[in-house]
PDB file of C-alpha atoms and ligand atoms in Angstrom:
ATOM      1  CA  MET U   1      93.920  85.117 183.659  1.00  0.00           C
ATOM      2  CA  MET U   2      92.750  83.372 180.424  1.00  0.00           C
ATOM      3  CA  ASP U   3      89.656  84.525 178.507  1.00  0.00           C
ATOM      4  CA  ASP U   4      86.780  82.133 179.320  1.00  0.00           C
ATOM      5  CA  ASN U   5      84.583  82.551 176.172  1.00  0.00           C
ATOM      6  CA  ARG U   6      81.637  83.527 178.375  1.00  0.00           C
ATOM      7  CA  LEU U   7      79.343  86.361 177.276  1.00  0.00           C
ATOM      8  CA  VAL U   8      77.742  88.698 179.794  1.00  0.00           C
ATOM      9  CA  LEU U   9      74.884  91.133 179.411  1.00  0.00           C
ATOM     10  CA  LEU U  10      75.882  94.613 180.582  1.00  0.00           C
ATOM     11  CA  ARG U  11      72.916  96.848 181.408  1.00  0.00           C
ATOM     12  CA  THR U  12      72.801 100.473 182.445  1.00  0.00           C
ATOM     13  CA  ARG U  13      70.325 103.368 182.565  1.00  0.00           C
ATOM     14  CA  HIS U  14      70.961 106.503 180.567  1.00  0.00           C
ATOM     15  CA  LYS U  15      68.569 109.465 180.180  1.00  0.00           C
ATOM     16  CA  GLY U  16      65.666 107.317 181.392  1.00  0.00           C
ATOM     17  CA  LYS U  17      66.371 104.494 178.946  1.00  0.00           C
ATOM     18  CA  THR U  18      68.007 101.077 179.346  1.00  0.00           C
ATOM     19  CA  LYS U  19      71.170 100.541 177.312  1.00  0.00           C
ATOM     20  CA  GLU U  20      72.604  97.064 177.022  1.00  0.00           C
ATOM     21  CA  PHE U  21      75.556  95.269 175.469  1.00  0.00           C
ATOM     22  CA  LEU U  22      76.496  91.601 175.038  1.00  0.00           C
ATOM     23  CA  ALA U  23      80.196  91.443 175.756  1.00  0.00           C
ATOM     24  CA  PRO U  24      82.808  88.661 176.031  1.00  0.00           C
ATOM     25  CA  VAL U  25      84.498  88.150 179.369  1.00  0.00           C
ATOM     26  CA  SER U  26      88.109  88.680 178.439  1.00  0.00           C
ATOM     27  CA  ASN U  27      91.249  90.659 179.093  1.00  0.00           C
ATOM     28  CA  ALA U  28      90.316  92.987 176.209  1.00  0.00           C
ATOM     29  CA  PRO U  29      88.442  96.059 177.487  1.00  0.00           C
ATOM     30  CA  HIS U  30      84.867  96.718 176.348  1.00  0.00           C
ATOM     31  CA  HIS U  31      84.322  99.980 174.448  1.00  0.00           C
ATOM     32  CA  SER U  32      81.012 101.823 174.364  1.00  0.00           C
ATOM     33  CA  GLU U  33      79.634 105.365 174.350  1.00  0.00           C
ATOM     34  CA  PHE U  34      80.232 105.240 178.125  1.00  0.00           C
ATOM     35  CA  GLY U  35      83.975 104.771 177.694  1.00  0.00           C
ATOM     36  CA  VAL U  36      86.218 101.821 178.396  1.00  0.00           C
ATOM     37  CA  THR U  37      85.129  99.065 180.783  1.00  0.00           C
ATOM     38  CA  ASP U  38      87.579  96.527 182.159  1.00  0.00           C
ATOM     39  CA  LEU U  39      85.875  93.120 182.093  1.00  0.00           C
ATOM     40  CA  SER U  40      88.973  91.145 183.149  1.00  0.00           C
ATOM     41  CA  VAL U  41      87.728  91.584 186.744  1.00  0.00           C
ATOM     42  CA  LEU U  42      84.981  89.080 185.828  1.00  0.00           C
ATOM     43  CA  LEU U  43      87.676  86.495 185.074  1.00  0.00           C
ATOM     44  CA  GLU U  44      88.906  86.799 188.621  1.00  0.00           C
ATOM     45  CA  ASP U  45      85.447  86.841 190.227  1.00  0.00           C
ATOM     46  CA  GLU U  46      82.652  85.275 188.166  1.00  0.00           C
ATOM     47  CA  ASN U  47      80.047  86.278 190.758  1.00  0.00           C
ATOM     48  CA  LEU U  48      80.742  89.997 190.346  1.00  0.00           C
ATOM     49  CA  ASP U  49      77.404  91.600 189.414  1.00  0.00           C
ATOM     50  CA  ALA U  50      78.519  95.144 188.537  1.00  0.00           C
ATOM     51  CA  VAL U  51      81.368  96.870 186.683  1.00  0.00           C
ATOM     52  CA  THR U  52      82.134 100.556 186.119  1.00  0.00           C
ATOM     53  CA  SER U  53      83.520 102.239 182.988  1.00  0.00           C
ATOM     54  CA  HIS U  54      86.426 104.697 183.139  1.00  0.00           C
ATOM     55  CA  MET U  55      83.804 107.471 182.773  1.00  0.00           C
ATOM     56  CA  GLY U  56      82.076 106.275 185.953  1.00  0.00           C
ATOM     57  CA  GLN U  57      79.053 104.590 184.281  1.00  0.00           C
ATOM     58  CA  GLU U  58      77.963 101.572 186.300  1.00  0.00           C
ATOM     59  CA  PHE U  59      76.724  98.442 184.474  1.00  0.00           C
ATOM     60  CA  SER U  60      74.813  95.614 186.056  1.00  0.00           C
ATOM     61  CA  VAL U  61      76.247  92.251 184.907  1.00  0.00           C
ATOM     62  CA  VAL U  62      73.941  89.287 184.258  1.00  0.00           C
ATOM     63  CA  SER U  63      74.108  86.026 182.313  1.00  0.00           C
ATOM     64  CA  PRO U  64      72.376  86.349 178.943  1.00  0.00           C
ATOM     65  CA  ARG U  65      69.280  84.263 178.199  1.00  0.00           C
ATOM     66  CA  SER U  66      67.603  83.256 174.898  1.00  0.00           C
ATOM     67  CA  PRO U  67      65.779  86.607 174.371  1.00  0.00           C
ATOM     68  CA  ASP U  68      69.097  88.452 174.801  1.00  0.00           C
ATOM     69  CA  PHE U  69      70.729  86.335 172.088  1.00  0.00           C
ATOM     70  CA  PHE U  70      67.626  86.943 169.930  1.00  0.00           C
ATOM     71  CA  ARG U  71      68.033  90.728 170.267  1.00  0.00           C
ATOM     72  CA  HIS U  72      71.816  90.855 169.874  1.00  0.00           C
ATOM     73  CA  SER U  73      72.614  88.105 167.333  1.00  0.00           C
ATOM     74  CA  LYS U  74      73.709  88.970 163.813  1.00  0.00           C
ATOM     75  CA  ARG U  75      70.818  88.524 161.336  1.00  0.00           C
ATOM     76  CA  THR U  76      70.850  87.088 157.817  1.00  0.00           C
ATOM     77  CA  GLY U  77      67.126  87.358 157.152  1.00  0.00           C
ATOM     78  CA  ALA U  78      63.808  87.286 158.943  1.00  0.00           C
ATOM     79  CA  PRO U  79      64.253  85.343 162.195  1.00  0.00           C
ATOM     80  CA  MET U  80      61.386  83.513 163.802  1.00  0.00           C
ATOM     81  CA  ILE U  81      60.155  85.768 166.577  1.00  0.00           C
ATOM     82  CA  PRO U  82      59.518  84.858 170.241  1.00  0.00           C
ATOM     83  CA  LYS U  83      55.698  84.768 170.047  1.00  0.00           C
ATOM     84  CA  ASP U  84      55.847  82.071 167.356  1.00  0.00           C
ATOM     85  CA  ILE U  85      58.718  80.236 169.056  1.00  0.00           C
ATOM     86  CA  GLY U  86      56.629  80.164 172.264  1.00  0.00           C
ATOM     87  CA  LEU U  87      53.730  78.583 170.382  1.00  0.00           C
ATOM     88  CA  ILE U  88      56.047  75.897 168.958  1.00  0.00           C
ATOM     89  CA  MET U  89      57.515  75.075 172.369  1.00  0.00           C
ATOM     90  CA  ALA U  90      54.063  74.817 173.937  1.00  0.00           C
ATOM     91  CA  HIS U  91      52.108  72.954 171.239  1.00  0.00           C
ATOM     92  CA  ALA U  92      54.916  70.525 170.333  1.00  0.00           C
ATOM     93  CA  GLY U  93      55.917  70.120 174.005  1.00  0.00           C
ATOM     94  CA  VAL U  94      59.634  70.522 173.291  1.00  0.00           C
ATOM     95  CA  CYS U  95      61.539  69.113 176.276  1.00  0.00           C
ATOM     96  CA  SER U  96      64.993  68.217 177.582  1.00  0.00           C
ATOM     97  CA  SER U  97      65.043  64.659 176.155  1.00  0.00           C
ATOM     98  CA  ASP U  98      64.121  65.754 172.613  1.00  0.00           C
ATOM     99  CA  ASN U  99      66.149  65.207 169.464  1.00  0.00           C
ATOM    100  CA  VAL U 100      65.032  68.077 167.200  1.00  0.00           C
ATOM    101  CA  LEU U 101      65.519  68.614 163.476  1.00  0.00           C
ATOM    102  CA  GLU U 102      64.943  72.040 161.928  1.00  0.00           C
ATOM    103  CA  ALA U 103      65.427  73.914 158.647  1.00  0.00           C
ATOM    104  CA  GLY U 104      66.316  76.508 157.517  1.00  0.00           C
ATOM    105  CA  THR U 105      68.667  77.690 160.164  1.00  0.00           C
ATOM    106  CA  GLY U 106      68.675  81.321 158.956  1.00  0.00           C
ATOM    107  CA  SER U 107      70.606  83.257 161.587  1.00  0.00           C
ATOM    108  CA  GLY U 108      69.890  80.548 164.161  1.00  0.00           C
ATOM    109  CA  SER U 109      67.314  82.385 166.287  1.00  0.00           C
ATOM    110  CA  LEU U 110      64.952  79.423 166.623  1.00  0.00           C
ATOM    111  CA  ALA U 111      67.915  77.017 166.880  1.00  0.00           C
ATOM    112  CA  ILE U 112      69.237  78.949 169.893  1.00  0.00           C
ATOM    113  CA  TYR U 113      65.902  78.858 171.741  1.00  0.00           C
ATOM    114  CA  LEU U 114      65.637  75.135 170.945  1.00  0.00           C
ATOM    115  CA  GLY U 115      69.217  74.512 172.044  1.00  0.00           C
ATOM    116  CA  PHE U 116      68.504  75.869 175.527  1.00  0.00           C
ATOM    117  CA  VAL U 117      65.573  73.477 175.934  1.00  0.00           C
ATOM    118  CA  ALA U 118      66.146  70.303 173.881  1.00  0.00           C
ATOM    119  CA  LYS U 119      68.782  67.578 174.226  1.00  0.00           C
ATOM    120  CA  ARG U 120      70.065  68.014 170.691  1.00  0.00           C
ATOM    121  CA  VAL U 121      69.245  70.157 167.664  1.00  0.00           C
ATOM    122  CA  LEU U 122      70.265  69.361 164.095  1.00  0.00           C
ATOM    123  CA  SER U 123      69.665  72.289 161.764  1.00  0.00           C
ATOM    124  CA  TYR U 124      69.976  72.483 157.963  1.00  0.00           C
ATOM    125  CA  GLU U 125      70.674  75.667 156.026  1.00  0.00           C
ATOM    126  CA  VAL U 126      71.076  75.668 152.251  1.00  0.00           C
ATOM    127  CA  ARG U 127      73.111  78.896 152.035  1.00  0.00           C
ATOM    128  CA  GLU U 128      76.698  78.468 153.158  1.00  0.00           C
ATOM    129  CA  GLU U 129      77.197  82.134 154.094  1.00  0.00           C
ATOM    130  CA  PHE U 130      74.160  81.872 156.418  1.00  0.00           C
ATOM    131  CA  THR U 131      75.515  78.732 158.121  1.00  0.00           C
ATOM    132  CA  LYS U 132      78.650  80.659 159.079  1.00  0.00           C
ATOM    133  CA  VAL U 133      76.661  83.466 160.713  1.00  0.00           C
ATOM    134  CA  ALA U 134      74.367  80.981 162.467  1.00  0.00           C
ATOM    135  CA  ARG U 135      77.261  78.854 163.770  1.00  0.00           C
ATOM    136  CA  ASN U 136      78.872  81.997 165.126  1.00  0.00           C
ATOM    137  CA  ASN U 137      75.649  83.122 166.854  1.00  0.00           C
ATOM    138  CA  ILE U 138      75.167  79.621 168.320  1.00  0.00           C
ATOM    139  CA  GLU U 139      78.757  79.437 169.556  1.00  0.00           C
ATOM    140  CA  LYS U 140      78.385  82.829 171.233  1.00  0.00           C
ATOM    141  CA  ALA U 141      75.304  81.481 173.017  1.00  0.00           C
ATOM    142  CA  GLY U 142      77.596  78.770 174.421  1.00  0.00           C
ATOM    143  CA  LEU U 143      75.547  75.909 172.936  1.00  0.00           C
ATOM    144  CA  SER U 144      77.382  72.705 172.041  1.00  0.00           C
ATOM    145  CA  ASN U 145      74.210  70.649 171.432  1.00  0.00           C
ATOM    146  CA  VAL U 146      73.216  72.522 168.237  1.00  0.00           C
ATOM    147  CA  GLU U 147      74.739  71.300 164.965  1.00  0.00           C
ATOM    148  CA  VAL U 148      74.333  73.322 161.763  1.00  0.00           C
ATOM    149  CA  ARG U 149      74.800  71.449 158.491  1.00  0.00           C
ATOM    150  CA  CYS U 150      74.998  73.145 155.142  1.00  0.00           C
ATOM    151  CA  GLY U 151      72.576  71.547 152.676  1.00  0.00           C
ATOM    152  CA  ASP U 152      69.082  71.278 151.281  1.00  0.00           C
ATOM    153  CA  LEU U 153      66.926  69.499 153.848  1.00  0.00           C
ATOM    154  CA  VAL U 154      64.711  67.893 151.193  1.00  0.00           C
ATOM    155  CA  GLU U 155      67.766  66.237 149.623  1.00  0.00           C
ATOM    156  CA  ALA U 156      69.386  65.377 152.974  1.00  0.00           C
ATOM    157  CA  LEU U 157      66.331  63.706 154.569  1.00  0.00           C
ATOM    158  CA  PRO U 158      66.699  60.224 152.959  1.00  0.00           C
ATOM    159  CA  SER U 159      70.304  59.932 154.181  1.00  0.00           C
ATOM    160  CA  LEU U 160      69.506  60.763 157.835  1.00  0.00           C
ATOM    161  CA  SER U 161      69.781  57.593 159.885  1.00  0.00           C
ATOM    162  CA  GLU U 162      68.210  58.899 163.102  1.00  0.00           C
ATOM    163  CA  GLU U 163      64.650  59.659 164.218  1.00  0.00           C
ATOM    164  CA  PHE U 164      63.430  62.938 165.712  1.00  0.00           C
ATOM    165  CA  ASP U 165      60.912  63.871 168.392  1.00  0.00           C
ATOM    166  CA  VAL U 166      60.142  67.219 166.755  1.00  0.00           C
ATOM    167  CA  ILE U 167      60.842  68.492 163.230  1.00  0.00           C
ATOM    168  CA  ILE U 168      60.371  72.201 162.472  1.00  0.00           C
ATOM    169  CA  LEU U 169      60.374  73.668 158.965  1.00  0.00           C
ATOM    170  CA  ASP U 170      60.760  77.394 158.359  1.00  0.00           C
ATOM    171  CA  MET U 171      61.776  77.561 154.700  1.00  0.00           C
ATOM    172  CA  GLY U 172      60.366  78.062 151.240  1.00  0.00           C
ATOM    173  CA  GLY U 173      59.140  74.772 149.710  1.00  0.00           C
ATOM    174  CA  SER U 174      58.448  73.098 153.084  1.00  0.00           C
ATOM    175  CA  GLU U 175      55.624  71.138 151.458  1.00  0.00           C
ATOM    176  CA  LYS U 176      58.248  69.143 149.520  1.00  0.00           C
ATOM    177  CA  ALA U 177      59.797  67.969 152.797  1.00  0.00           C
ATOM    178  CA  VAL U 178      56.595  66.778 154.510  1.00  0.00           C
ATOM    179  CA  SER U 179      56.651  63.108 153.425  1.00  0.00           C
ATOM    180  CA  GLY U 180      60.411  62.802 154.087  1.00  0.00           C
ATOM    181  CA  CYS U 181      59.900  64.301 157.553  1.00  0.00           C
ATOM    182  CA  PHE U 182      57.069  61.846 158.287  1.00  0.00           C
ATOM    183  CA  GLU U 183      59.563  59.004 157.725  1.00  0.00           C
ATOM    184  CA  LYS U 184      62.089  60.522 160.173  1.00  0.00           C
ATOM    185  CA  LEU U 185      59.594  61.424 162.891  1.00  0.00           C
ATOM    186  CA  LYS U 186      59.222  59.214 165.978  1.00  0.00           C
ATOM    187  CA  LYS U 187      55.725  57.888 166.664  1.00  0.00           C
ATOM    188  CA  GLY U 188      54.054  60.537 168.839  1.00  0.00           C
ATOM    189  CA  GLY U 189      56.411  63.238 167.568  1.00  0.00           C
ATOM    190  CA  PHE U 190      55.409  66.560 166.003  1.00  0.00           C
ATOM    191  CA  LEU U 191      56.028  68.087 162.603  1.00  0.00           C
ATOM    192  CA  VAL U 192      55.752  71.885 162.780  1.00  0.00           C
ATOM    193  CA  THR U 193      55.779  74.177 159.758  1.00  0.00           C
ATOM    194  CA  TYR U 194      55.898  77.956 159.606  1.00  0.00           C
ATOM    195  CA  SER U 195      54.449  79.617 156.506  1.00  0.00           C
ATOM    196  CA  PRO U 196      54.138  83.348 155.846  1.00  0.00           C
ATOM    197  CA  PHE U 197      51.202  82.779 153.459  1.00  0.00           C
ATOM    198  CA  LEU U 198      47.970  80.836 153.829  1.00  0.00           C
ATOM    199  CA  GLU U 199      48.459  79.340 150.362  1.00  0.00           C
ATOM    200  CA  GLN U 200      51.690  77.663 151.535  1.00  0.00           C
ATOM    201  CA  ALA U 201      50.003  76.474 154.741  1.00  0.00           C
ATOM    202  CA  ALA U 202      47.214  74.938 152.599  1.00  0.00           C
ATOM    203  CA  GLN U 203      49.765  73.150 150.366  1.00  0.00           C
ATOM    204  CA  ILE U 204      51.504  71.784 153.470  1.00  0.00           C
ATOM    205  CA  ARG U 205      48.187  70.549 154.880  1.00  0.00           C
ATOM    206  CA  GLU U 206      47.413  68.840 151.592  1.00  0.00           C
ATOM    207  CA  GLU U 207      50.694  66.896 151.925  1.00  0.00           C
ATOM    208  CA  ILE U 208      50.004  66.162 155.604  1.00  0.00           C
ATOM    209  CA  ASP U 209      46.533  64.813 154.750  1.00  0.00           C
ATOM    210  CA  LYS U 210      48.107  62.208 152.428  1.00  0.00           C
ATOM    211  CA  LEU U 211      50.031  60.718 155.367  1.00  0.00           C
ATOM    212  CA  ASP U 212      49.082  58.855 158.521  1.00  0.00           C
ATOM    213  CA  PHE U 213      49.300  61.796 160.956  1.00  0.00           C
ATOM    214  CA  PHE U 214      46.812  61.591 163.851  1.00  0.00           C
ATOM    215  CA  ASP U 215      46.041  65.260 164.267  1.00  0.00           C
ATOM    216  CA  CYS U 216      46.722  68.489 162.372  1.00  0.00           C
ATOM    217  CA  ARG U 217      46.081  72.090 163.444  1.00  0.00           C
ATOM    218  CA  THR U 218      47.069  75.468 162.018  1.00  0.00           C
ATOM    219  CA  TYR U 219      47.351  78.577 164.206  1.00  0.00           C
ATOM    220  CA  GLU U 220      48.121  82.245 163.867  1.00  0.00           C
ATOM    221  CA  CYS U 221      49.437  83.898 167.021  1.00  0.00           C
ATOM    222  CA  PHE U 222      48.654  87.536 167.912  1.00  0.00           C
ATOM    223  CA  GLU U 223      50.750  89.423 170.429  1.00  0.00           C
ATOM    224  CA  ARG U 224      49.789  92.839 171.762  1.00  0.00           C
ATOM    225  CA  GLU U 225      52.018  94.821 174.080  1.00  0.00           C
ATOM    226  CA  ILE U 226      50.323  97.154 176.537  1.00  0.00           C
ATOM    227  CA  SER U 227      51.797 100.618 176.892  1.00  0.00           C
ATOM    228  CA  PHE U 228      51.709 102.424 180.254  1.00  0.00           C
ATOM    229  CA  SER U 229      52.239 106.196 180.425  1.00  0.00           C
ATOM    230  CA  SER U 230      51.120 109.217 182.445  1.00  0.00           C
ATOM    231  CA  ARG U 231      48.442 109.816 179.758  1.00  0.00           C
ATOM    232  CA  GLY U 232      46.897 106.394 180.157  1.00  0.00           C
ATOM    233  CA  THR U 233      47.128 102.672 179.532  1.00  0.00           C
ATOM    234  CA  ARG U 234      46.346 101.089 176.162  1.00  0.00           C
ATOM    235  CA  PRO U 235      47.677  98.656 173.540  1.00  0.00           C
ATOM    236  CA  SER U 236      50.922  99.852 172.032  1.00  0.00           C
ATOM    237  CA  THR U 237      50.531 101.812 168.785  1.00  0.00           C
ATOM    238  CA  ILE U 238      53.533  99.916 167.356  1.00  0.00           C
ATOM    239  CA  PRO U 239      52.059  96.408 167.041  1.00  0.00           C
ATOM    240  CA  VAL U 240      53.850  93.309 165.776  1.00  0.00           C
ATOM    241  CA  GLY U 241      52.168  92.761 162.401  1.00  0.00           C
ATOM    242  CA  HIS U 242      51.572  89.486 160.621  1.00  0.00           C
ATOM    243  CA  THR U 243      54.387  86.935 160.848  1.00  0.00           C
ATOM    244  CA  GLY U 244      53.253  83.467 159.803  1.00  0.00           C
ATOM    245  CA  TYR U 245      50.936  80.487 160.163  1.00  0.00           C
ATOM    246  CA  LEU U 246      52.085  77.557 162.262  1.00  0.00           C
ATOM    247  CA  THR U 247      50.902  74.075 161.387  1.00  0.00           C
ATOM    248  CA  PHE U 248      51.306  71.217 163.884  1.00  0.00           C
ATOM    249  CA  ALA U 249      50.867  67.597 162.796  1.00  0.00           C
ATOM    250  CA  ARG U 250      51.343  64.668 165.215  1.00  0.00           C
ATOM    251  CA  LYS U 251      52.439  61.214 164.107  1.00  0.00           C
TER     252      LYS U 251
HETATM  253  C1  LIG R   1      62.987  82.521 157.251  1.00  0.00           C
HETATM  254  S1  LIG R   1      64.603  81.853 157.252  1.00  0.00           S
HETATM  255  C2  LIG R   1      64.651  80.883 158.714  1.00  0.00           C
HETATM  256  C3  LIG R   1      64.847  81.704 159.957  1.00  0.00           C
HETATM  257  C4  LIG R   1      65.166  80.868 161.168  1.00  0.00           C
HETATM  258  N1  LIG R   1      64.054  80.009 161.536  1.00  0.00           N
HETATM  259  C5  LIG R   1      65.548  81.752 162.347  1.00  0.00           C
HETATM  260  O1  LIG R   1      64.843  81.710 163.372  1.00  0.00           O
HETATM  261  O2  LIG R   1      66.543  82.487 162.254  1.00  0.00           O
HETATM  262  C6  LIG R   1      64.511  80.621 156.005  1.00  0.00           C
HETATM  263  C7  LIG R   1      65.843  79.966 155.724  1.00  0.00           C
HETATM  264  O3  LIG R   1      65.636  78.735 155.049  1.00  0.00           O
HETATM  265  C8  LIG R   1      66.717  78.507 154.181  1.00  0.00           C
HETATM  266  N2  LIG R   1      66.276  77.465 153.227  1.00  0.00           N
HETATM  267  C9  LIG R   1      65.411  77.598 152.188  1.00  0.00           C
HETATM  268  N3  LIG R   1      65.198  76.406 151.593  1.00  0.00           N
HETATM  269  C10 LIG R   1      65.941  75.483 152.292  1.00  0.00           C
HETATM  270  C11 LIG R   1      66.133  74.066 152.176  1.00  0.00           C
HETATM  271  N4  LIG R   1      65.504  73.360 151.221  1.00  0.00           N
HETATM  272  N5  LIG R   1      66.956  73.446 153.055  1.00  0.00           N
HETATM  273  C12 LIG R   1      67.600  74.160 154.020  1.00  0.00           C
HETATM  274  N6  LIG R   1      67.460  75.500 154.183  1.00  0.00           N
HETATM  275  C13 LIG R   1      66.626  76.155 153.333  1.00  0.00           C
HETATM  276  C14 LIG R   1      66.964  79.895 153.581  1.00  0.00           C
HETATM  277  O4  LIG R   1      68.233  80.008 153.023  1.00  0.00           O
HETATM  278  C15 LIG R   1      66.738  80.798 154.806  1.00  0.00           C
HETATM  279  O5  LIG R   1      67.947  81.077 155.474  1.00  0.00           O
END
């Protein structure tokens, strides 16, 4: 049987903890601390939901979803994290008919989430070595609707001949791209910017205020996990700290 390029999430329990691996479905065996696992059986039966390693460790087999690619993708820098991605999806109303533009791609974490929801995603990354990692991560996620172009978005904007429903900027110097993005945004579409510092968010808002956007809001999103143990229930003592400020402007 031929390899089918599909990735599966293998999950097992070991000493009270969950261990998981993203593995390609192929004739090549999967190696882990639990020994060798033959995944070629999944080529013969794609509905098989469990496999066992030669050491007798059983793995449950499921199809990976966006958060699995987020956890297991190779990183080139700070990826946007799910709490902020959730805010973007909700406030910009990203949907299945959307043509989305984003920059910078980074390792493609946001691009992958967007690719599972939107019709098409065009993503710009200025560093060539990062585009290679991102393209690889996106290909592994099985997404053919996400295109990564190597280049500076600010320079590329004037030459783009299409319009976008949503444009998302997560890069240094985003303020320089605001007016160019306004031109490429469909009426009713959203420009979203992510800034680690308030000063950058303020510069972006200054640029937004010069243009004919209808509405502009800036948010910071807090996420607190709750920990449950025999001692009691309380917020986790390992919180997610500050990430960034998200600004939404609607044309
Ligand atoms: C914080 S990372 C983006 C992370 C990405 N959103 C993710 O989820 O993985 C910022 C990226 O923007 C890229 N970048 C900076 N300026 C850029 C520009 N003018 N055009 C395109 N990419 C740019 C950087 O090289 C870097 O990879």
